Amino acid sequence: MMNIEIERDLLWTFPGCPATNLQINWTEILATFPCLKSLASCEQNPIYHAEGNVWIHTQLVCEALISLPDWQAMNSQDRSILFAAALFHDIAKPMATQIAEDGNITAKGHVNLGARMVRQILQDLQTPFAIRETIVAIVKYESLPLWFWDKPQPLRSIIKASQLVRCDWLALMAEADVRGRICADRDKLLATIEFFREFCREHDCFERAYLFASDLSRFIYFHKEDGDPTYSAYDDTRFEVILMCGLPGTGKDYRIAQKYPDLAVISLDKLCQEMKISHTDEQGSIVRAGRDLARGYLQSETPFVWNATNIVKPIRSGLIRLFAGYRARIRVVYLEVPIDRLLQQNRSRKTPVPTAVIHRYRDRLEIPDLTEAHQLDCFVEV
């Protein structure tokens, strides 16, 4: 189950997304997003991109997208979502591109870096949370239709993607990407995208998220290597653990006091104070102390809140494995506020986190998704 509570969510359109005339004003787009200018000086591997630099490719992809009948049939908001993803899908290539001594050009890691960059660009535009994260997911998974069959578990890869974004949108984006390049295997890539479409339709996750029998069945599937998506799990969970997630200053303590006043709380901030360890010191001893407290609650099947930033998935995953091992039902609660308000709220804390640390955390932030826990609640202020 996923719940999203947003302070305001208006009809959204992306600056520069063409309307009925299907004409893209590139001068206006570059003026609005000067970060795109560096794409023109970033070369690509001619084997896969004989059309030229990244900016040429980006323009061709956007023009290919708006020519597709499926895109033209969308409402204005959905067209904007796909157009924004197409415009920014290679935004990180200038930072990730490396040219070897033999002239080979690679851009390893540009997808994940690009997803983080796009999130911050859209945050600055005050893009509604659900729309922003959809665009980020398209940027992150837009190449999946081209390579899904090479994955160790192709079915698992499309089911996971479907929990985050519509697979028909990924297929549309991938088609635009291929039509916006010059390469020898273009027809083969387009055929692979059609195969992806049929595979997703066959497993009923093309235009919607794959439907599991229950939240527990979904949780088990994504936490077992050989899980069966059709399995209807017997619910043997005994109690709930709430895992807070959010940057310092987002109001985690306040929400806990308001919503979960009767639950035990393990606060890493309080442990820092008690153990006289600052936020810039090594945090291993704090986490170990927190885990020791958690084991006591877990063994007695006592519901509790784990209160920390938990901004990266590996940290959350380790905690979730620990909690689930004691038959706990895990609810992740993610909080987000605009950066200016966050910094203001942080300054009012009894022990504020250094601003440089907050910005470093923000750069590393991995927003939780529905594949991680039994339930995900997102509370976003704009």
Tab-separated table of C-alpha atoms in Angstrom, residues 32 61 89 91 95 156 160 180 189 218 245 252 258 261 285 293 305 312 358 362 372 374:
chain	number	residue	atom	x	y	z
A	32	THR	CA	14.941	28.259	-19.183
A	61	VAL	CA	14.588	12.248	-29.131
A	89	HIS	CA	17.190	11.714	-19.968
A	91	ILE	CA	21.473	15.301	-18.482
A	95	MET	CA	29.784	14.461	-15.996
A	156	ARG	CA	10.999	-9.488	-12.010
A	160	LYS	CA	9.436	-3.932	-10.248
A	180	GLY	CA	16.389	9.834	-32.051
A	189	LEU	CA	16.148	-2.256	-30.924
A	218	ARG	CA	4.439	-7.995	-2.710
A	245	CYS	CA	12.829	8.647	6.324
A	252	LYS	CA	10.103	13.763	11.778
A	258	GLN	CA	1.409	13.966	16.618
A	261	PRO	CA	2.474	9.412	20.652
A	285	SER	CA	28.455	3.153	17.370
A	293	LEU	CA	17.481	-1.318	21.505
A	305	VAL	CA	9.386	3.876	15.594
A	312	VAL	CA	19.848	5.692	1.272
A	358	ILE	CA	22.223	18.694	4.898
A	362	ARG	CA	20.271	15.930	-0.172
A	372	GLU	CA	10.922	-1.821	-0.036
A	374	HIS	CA	4.730	-3.460	3.368
